[in-house]
Amino acid sequence: MKKLLGLLLAMTMAWPVTASAEVLKNVDLKGEIQTIASDARHDNVGLYKSGTNFRVLAGLSADLVEDVRANVMFQYNNAWLSGTEGDTVQDYWDNVRLAEANVVLSNLFCCLEATVGRQFYGDEDSAVMYFGPNHYVFDMHAAPSLDAAKLVYSDDFKTFTMIAGKVVTYDEHGVKTDDITVYGLDLKLNLTDTLTAQIYGYDFMNSNYDASTEKRHEGFYGAKATFAPEAATLSAEYARGYEANRLFREGNDSPYMVKVDAALNMDVITPRATFYYAKAKDTVSFYGNYYPGLAVGHALAGNGDSFAEYSNDGVRMFNVGVDYAWNKFVFSLDGYSFQDRTAQDSSTWEADLVAKYNHNDYVQLFAGVGYAKYSNSNVANDTFGRKYQDTKDNTVGQLGMLIKF
């Protein structure tokens, strides 16, 4: 795998000099630039952060030969300048990371598509499985990706995906902490023109696990159904985690998640609602990408947690909102209620107003304000609203820009 990634990188950097038009065809530049400035007012400045963050993704996609396409993408999300004179090119280059480096084989055995190498994976709106860049979240980190081989079979009725790969994690000192092998299956069915169904399962094996205190297998499986006639959209998803020495064997305290979304698809106004319920022993997801609320959800995203870990015993969340489209603007108003899963204590409330301006198909400006009123309970180290701030209210303001190319 390392040799493949190195070969792709070398080919991409050298192609303007050595490649001929007969070798590289349909070369596309792709990527995005995201900048978000945030002003968070709260006593806990370590969790509710202010400042400006950004991330740049840029790469190339090109046809090598018939039915073979190569993709390479780099990312950078450190400060551009350290002083008035800036830094050397080498200083910047030392902070550039390889986000994607893969080849895609189409029409394999006349019916398959294979992607081999470093790649993004999953749907950005997934609460349980996503490797890739998120958007509109202030404390953005380097977009995670997966070194893997992915095989997809697709027709008008079904899409079947198999993936096998590896994730290596490091601590703040650059020391390897985990070496995790990932296996996954995903089947999506178009049952009718308006009804789709999905089932999936993922297993993660840590090669560094301690057999005396840890389990060899950890993962989750689940199902999702979506009903989307022209006037409305309704979806429901259930996922369940496991941790055991044998595949898919559950313990006595397995985490699980339920998520239900509904929306009315009107011309300019879209009312919507979400219910999210999770029991979280540790987590029910792996790089899930659901962080509702500018205050509560974004703080958890920056803290490196899954939203299922809102409290020691999970979360129960209600959300109602409405989107209003006017010319190039989209205004969104949302209200949230957050509680621990058992609802033994009073709720934390949040209200957000977000405006997005679509300058064109590639450039978007956005702004948002949020206010969170935390639970009145004085019990410490319990739910998210109390664990980190002891009933102090929270206000957040954000400005951002997103450019995709």
Coordinates of N, CA and C in Angstrom, one line a residue, residues 7-152:
L7 N 4.0 5.8 -5.4 CA 4.0 5.8 -6.9 C 3.0 6.9 -7.4
L8 N 1.8 6.9 -6.8 CA 0.7 7.8 -7.2 C 1.2 9.3 -7.0
L9 N 1.8 9.5 -5.8 CA 2.3 10.8 -5.5 C 3.4 11.3 -6.4
A10 N 4.3 10.4 -6.7 CA 5.4 10.7 -7.6 C 4.9 11.0 -9.0
M11 N 3.9 10.2 -9.5 CA 3.3 10.4 -10.8 C 2.6 11.7 -10.9
T12 N 1.9 12.1 -9.8 CA 1.2 13.4 -9.9 C 2.1 14.6 -9.9
M13 N 3.2 14.5 -9.1 CA 4.1 15.6 -9.1 C 4.9 15.8 -10.3
A14 N 5.1 14.6 -11.1 CA 6.0 14.7 -12.2 C 5.3 14.8 -13.5
W15 N 3.9 14.7 -13.5 CA 3.2 14.5 -14.8 C 3.4 15.7 -15.8
P16 N 3.5 17.0 -15.3 CA 3.6 18.0 -16.3 C 4.9 18.0 -17.1
V17 N 5.9 17.3 -16.6 CA 7.2 17.2 -17.3 C 7.3 16.0 -18.1
T18 N 6.8 14.8 -17.6 CA 7.1 13.5 -18.2 C 5.9 12.9 -18.9
A19 N 4.7 13.3 -18.6 CA 3.5 12.6 -19.1 C 3.1 13.2 -20.5
S20 N 2.6 12.4 -21.3 CA 2.1 12.8 -22.6 C 0.6 12.8 -22.6
A21 N 0.0 13.5 -23.5 CA -1.5 13.6 -23.6 C -2.1 12.2 -23.8
E22 N -1.3 11.3 -24.3 CA -1.9 9.9 -24.5 C -2.0 9.1 -23.2
V23 N -1.2 9.6 -22.2 CA -1.2 8.8 -20.9 C -2.2 9.4 -19.9
L24 N -2.2 10.8 -19.7 CA -3.1 11.4 -18.8 C -4.2 12.2 -19.6
K25 N -5.4 11.8 -19.4 CA -6.5 12.5 -20.1 C -7.6 12.9 -19.1
N26 N -8.3 13.9 -19.5 CA -9.4 14.4 -18.6 C -8.9 14.8 -17.2
V27 N -7.9 15.6 -17.2 CA -7.3 16.0 -15.9 C -8.2 17.1 -15.3
D28 N -8.6 16.9 -14.0 CA -9.4 17.8 -13.3 C -8.7 18.3 -12.0
L29 N -8.8 19.6 -11.8 CA -8.4 20.1 -10.5 C -9.6 20.1 -9.6
K30 N -9.4 19.6 -8.3 CA -10.5 19.5 -7.4 C -10.1 19.9 -6.0
G31 N -11.0 20.3 -5.2 CA -10.7 20.7 -3.8 C -11.7 21.7 -3.3
E32 N -11.3 22.2 -2.1 CA -12.1 23.2 -1.5 C -11.3 24.0 -0.5
I33 N -11.8 25.2 -0.2 CA -11.2 26.1 0.9 C -12.3 26.5 1.8
Q34 N -12.2 26.2 3.1 CA -13.2 26.5 4.1 C -12.5 27.4 5.2
T35 N -13.1 28.5 5.5 CA -12.7 29.4 6.6 C -13.8 29.7 7.5
I36 N -13.6 29.6 8.8 CA -14.7 29.9 9.8 C -14.0 30.7 10.9
A37 N -14.6 31.8 11.2 CA -14.3 32.6 12.4 C -15.4 32.5 13.4
S38 N -15.0 32.3 14.7 CA -16.0 32.1 15.7 C -15.7 32.9 17.0
D39 N -16.7 33.4 17.6 CA -16.6 34.2 18.9 C -17.5 33.5 19.8
A40 N -17.0 32.7 20.8 CA -17.8 32.0 21.8 C -17.6 32.6 23.1
R41 N -18.7 32.9 23.8 CA -18.7 33.6 25.1 C -19.1 32.5 26.1
H42 N -18.0 32.1 26.9 CA -18.3 31.1 28.0 C -17.0 31.1 28.8
D43 N -17.2 30.7 30.1 CA -16.1 30.6 31.0 C -15.0 29.6 30.6
N44 N -15.5 28.5 30.0 CA -14.6 27.4 29.6 C -14.0 27.6 28.2
V45 N -12.9 28.4 28.2 CA -12.4 28.8 26.9 C -11.7 27.6 26.2
G46 N -11.3 26.6 27.0 CA -10.7 25.4 26.4 C -11.6 24.6 25.6
L47 N -12.9 24.6 25.9 CA -13.9 23.8 25.2 C -14.6 24.7 24.1
Y48 N -15.1 25.8 24.6 CA -15.8 26.8 23.7 C -14.8 27.8 23.1
K49 N -14.3 27.5 22.0 CA -13.1 28.2 21.5 C -13.5 29.3 20.5
S50 N -12.7 30.4 20.5 CA -12.9 31.5 19.6 C -11.6 31.6 18.7
G51 N -11.8 32.3 17.6 CA -10.6 32.5 16.7 C -11.0 32.2 15.3
T52 N -10.1 31.9 14.4 CA -10.3 31.6 13.0 C -9.6 30.3 12.6
N53 N -10.3 29.4 12.0 CA -9.8 28.2 11.5 C -10.0 28.1 10.0
F54 N -9.2 27.3 9.4 CA -9.4 27.1 8.0 C -8.8 25.8 7.6
R55 N -9.3 25.3 6.4 CA -8.7 24.0 5.8 C -8.7 24.1 4.3
V56 N -7.6 23.8 3.7 CA -7.5 23.8 2.3 C -7.3 22.3 1.8
L57 N -8.1 21.9 0.8 CA -8.0 20.6 0.1 C -7.8 20.9 -1.3
A58 N -6.7 20.3 -1.9 CA -6.5 20.5 -3.3 C -5.8 19.3 -3.9
G59 N -6.2 18.9 -5.1 CA -5.7 17.7 -5.8 C -6.0 17.6 -7.2
L60 N -5.6 16.5 -7.8 CA -5.9 16.2 -9.2 C -6.6 14.9 -9.4
S61 N -7.4 14.8 -10.4 CA -8.0 13.6 -10.8 C -7.8 13.4 -12.3
A62 N -7.3 12.3 -12.8 CA -7.0 12.1 -14.2 C -7.2 10.7 -14.6
D63 N -7.6 10.5 -15.9 CA -7.7 9.2 -16.5 C -6.2 8.7 -16.9
L64 N -5.8 7.6 -16.4 CA -4.5 7.0 -16.8 C -4.6 6.3 -18.1
V65 N -5.5 5.3 -18.1 CA -5.8 4.5 -19.3 C -7.3 4.3 -19.3
E66 N -7.8 3.5 -20.2 CA -9.2 3.2 -20.3 C -9.6 2.6 -19.0
D67 N -10.7 3.1 -18.4 CA -11.3 2.6 -17.2 C -10.4 2.6 -16.0
V68 N -9.4 3.4 -16.0 CA -8.5 3.6 -14.8 C -8.3 5.0 -14.6
R69 N -8.7 5.5 -13.4 CA -8.6 6.9 -13.0 C -7.8 7.0 -11.7
A70 N -6.9 8.0 -11.6 CA -6.1 8.2 -10.4 C -6.5 9.5 -9.7
N71 N -6.5 9.5 -8.4 CA -6.9 10.7 -7.6 C -5.8 10.9 -6.6
V72 N -5.4 12.2 -6.5 CA -4.5 12.6 -5.4 C -5.0 13.9 -4.8
M73 N -5.0 14.0 -3.5 CA -5.4 15.3 -2.9 C -4.6 15.5 -1.6
F74 N -4.2 16.8 -1.4 CA -3.5 17.2 -0.3 C -4.3 18.1 0.6
Q75 N -4.0 18.2 1.9 CA -4.7 19.1 2.7 C -3.7 19.9 3.6
Y76 N -4.2 21.1 4.0 CA -3.4 22.0 4.8 C -4.3 22.8 5.7
N77 N -4.1 22.7 7.0 CA -5.0 23.5 7.9 C -4.3 24.1 9.1
N78 N -3.0 24.5 8.9 CA -2.3 25.3 9.8 C -2.3 26.8 9.4
A79 N -1.8 27.7 10.3 CA -1.7 29.1 10.0 C -0.9 29.3 8.7
W80 N -1.3 30.2 7.9 CA -0.6 30.5 6.7 C 0.7 31.3 7.0
L81 N 0.7 32.2 7.9 CA 1.8 33.1 8.2 C 2.1 33.1 9.7
S82 N 3.4 33.0 10.0 CA 3.8 33.1 11.4 C 4.4 34.4 11.8
G83 N 4.6 35.3 10.8 CA 5.1 36.6 11.0 C 4.9 37.5 9.8
T84 N 5.3 38.7 9.8 CA 5.0 39.6 8.7 C 5.7 39.2 7.4
E85 N 6.9 38.5 7.5 CA 7.6 38.0 6.4 C 7.2 36.6 5.9
G86 N 6.3 36.0 6.7 CA 5.9 34.6 6.3 C 7.0 33.6 6.6
D87 N 6.8 32.4 6.1 CA 7.7 31.3 6.3 C 8.2 30.8 5.0
T88 N 9.2 29.9 5.0 CA 9.7 29.3 3.8 C 8.7 28.3 3.2
V89 N 8.8 28.0 2.0 CA 8.0 27.0 1.3 C 8.2 25.6 2.1
Q90 N 9.3 25.3 2.5 CA 9.6 24.1 3.2 C 8.8 24.0 4.5
D91 N 8.7 25.2 5.2 CA 8.0 25.2 6.5 C 6.5 24.9 6.2
Y92 N 5.9 25.4 5.1 CA 4.6 25.1 4.8 C 4.4 23.7 4.4
W93 N 5.4 23.2 3.6 CA 5.3 21.8 3.0 C 5.3 20.8 4.1
D94 N 6.0 21.1 5.2 CA 6.1 20.2 6.3 C 4.8 19.9 7.0
N95 N 3.8 20.9 6.8 CA 2.5 20.7 7.4 C 1.4 20.3 6.4
V96 N 1.8 19.9 5.2 CA 0.9 19.4 4.2 C 0.7 17.9 4.4
R97 N -0.5 17.5 4.4 CA -0.8 16.1 4.6 C -1.5 15.5 3.3
L98 N -1.3 14.2 3.2 CA -1.9 13.5 2.0 C -3.3 13.0 2.4
A99 N -4.3 13.5 1.8 CA -5.7 13.2 2.1 C -6.2 12.0 1.3
E100 N -5.8 12.0 0.0 CA -6.3 11.0 -0.9 C -5.1 10.6 -1.9
A101 N -5.0 9.3 -2.2 CA -4.1 8.8 -3.2 C -4.6 7.4 -3.6
N102 N -5.3 7.4 -4.7 CA -5.9 6.1 -5.0 C -6.1 6.0 -6.5
V103 N -6.4 4.7 -7.0 CA -6.7 4.5 -8.3 C -8.1 3.8 -8.3
V104 N -8.9 4.2 -9.3 CA -10.3 3.7 -9.5 C -10.4 2.8 -10.7
L105 N -10.7 1.6 -10.6 CA -10.9 0.7 -11.8 C -12.3 0.5 -12.1
S106 N -12.8 1.0 -13.2 CA -14.2 0.9 -13.6 C -14.4 -0.3 -14.5
N107 N -15.7 -0.8 -14.6 CA -16.0 -1.9 -15.5 C -15.1 -3.1 -15.2
L108 N -14.8 -3.3 -14.0 CA -14.0 -4.5 -13.6 C -14.9 -5.7 -13.7
F109 N -14.5 -6.7 -14.4 CA -15.3 -7.9 -14.7 C -16.7 -7.5 -15.2
C110 N -16.7 -6.4 -15.9 CA -17.9 -5.8 -16.6 C -19.0 -5.3 -15.6
C111 N -18.8 -5.4 -14.3 CA -19.9 -5.0 -13.4 C -19.4 -4.4 -12.1
L112 N -18.1 -4.3 -11.8 CA -17.6 -3.8 -10.6 C -16.8 -2.5 -10.7
E113 N -16.7 -1.8 -9.6 CA -15.8 -0.6 -9.5 C -14.9 -0.8 -8.3
A114 N -13.6 -0.7 -8.4 CA -12.7 -0.9 -7.3 C -11.9 0.3 -7.1
T115 N -11.8 0.8 -5.8 CA -11.0 1.9 -5.4 C -9.9 1.4 -4.5
V116 N -8.7 1.6 -4.8 CA -7.6 1.1 -4.0 C -6.6 2.2 -3.6
G117 N -6.4 2.4 -2.3 CA -5.5 3.4 -1.9 C -6.2 4.3 -0.8
R118 N -5.6 5.4 -0.5 CA -6.1 6.3 0.5 C -7.3 7.0 0.0
Q119 N -8.4 7.0 0.7 CA -9.6 7.6 0.2 C -10.6 8.0 1.3
F120 N -11.5 9.0 0.9 CA -12.6 9.3 1.7 C -13.7 8.2 1.6
Y121 N -14.5 8.1 2.6 CA -15.5 7.1 2.6 C -16.7 7.5 3.4
G122 N -17.9 7.1 2.9 CA -19.2 7.4 3.6 C -19.9 8.6 3.2
D123 N -21.1 8.8 3.8 CA -21.9 10.0 3.5 C -21.7 11.1 4.6
E124 N -21.5 12.3 4.2 CA -21.2 13.4 5.1 C -22.3 13.5 6.2
D125 N -23.5 13.2 5.9 CA -24.6 13.4 6.9 C -24.8 12.2 7.8
S126 N -23.9 11.2 7.7 CA -24.0 10.0 8.5 C -23.6 10.3 9.9
A127 N -24.4 9.8 10.8 CA -24.1 9.9 12.3 C -23.2 8.8 12.8
V128 N -22.9 7.8 11.9 CA -22.2 6.6 12.4 C -20.9 6.3 11.6
M129 N -20.8 6.7 10.3 CA -19.6 6.2 9.5 C -19.3 7.3 8.5
Y130 N -18.2 8.0 8.7 CA -17.8 9.0 7.7 C -16.3 9.3 7.8
F131 N -15.5 9.1 6.8 CA -14.2 9.5 6.7 C -14.1 10.6 5.6
G132 N -13.9 11.9 6.0 CA -13.8 12.9 5.0 C -14.0 14.3 5.6
P133 N -14.0 15.4 4.8 CA -14.1 16.7 5.4 C -15.5 17.0 5.8
N134 N -15.6 17.6 7.0 CA -16.9 18.2 7.4 C -17.0 19.7 7.1
H135 N -18.2 20.2 7.2 CA -18.4 21.6 6.9 C -19.2 22.3 7.9
Y136 N -19.0 23.6 8.0 CA -19.7 24.5 8.9 C -19.5 24.2 10.4
V137 N -18.5 23.4 10.7 CA -18.1 23.1 12.1 C -16.8 23.9 12.4
F138 N -16.8 24.8 13.4 CA -15.7 25.7 13.6 C -14.3 25.0 13.9
D139 N -14.3 24.1 14.8 CA -13.0 23.5 15.2 C -12.7 22.3 14.3
M140 N -12.5 22.6 13.0 CA -12.2 21.6 12.0 C -10.8 21.1 12.2
H141 N -10.6 19.8 12.1 CA -9.3 19.2 12.1 C -9.0 18.7 10.7
A142 N -7.8 18.1 10.5 CA -7.5 17.5 9.2 C -8.6 16.5 8.9
A143 N -9.1 16.5 7.7 CA -10.1 15.5 7.3 C -9.6 14.1 7.3
P144 N -10.2 13.2 8.1 CA -9.7 11.8 8.1 C -10.0 11.1 6.8
S145 N -9.1 10.2 6.5 CA -9.3 9.3 5.4 C -8.9 7.9 5.7
L146 N -9.1 7.0 4.8 CA -8.9 5.6 5.1 C -8.1 4.9 4.0
D147 N -7.0 4.2 4.5 CA -6.2 3.4 3.5 C -7.0 2.1 3.3
A148 N -7.5 1.9 2.1 CA -8.4 0.7 2.0 C -8.5 0.3 0.5
A149 N -9.1 -0.9 0.4 CA -9.6 -1.4 -0.9 C -11.1 -1.4 -0.8
K150 N -11.8 -0.8 -1.8 CA -13.3 -0.7 -1.8 C -13.8 -1.3 -3.1
L151 N -14.8 -2.2 -3.0 CA -15.4 -2.8 -4.2 C -16.9 -2.5 -4.2
V152 N -17.4 -2.0 -5.3 CA -18.8 -1.6 -5.4 C -19.4 -2.3 -6.6

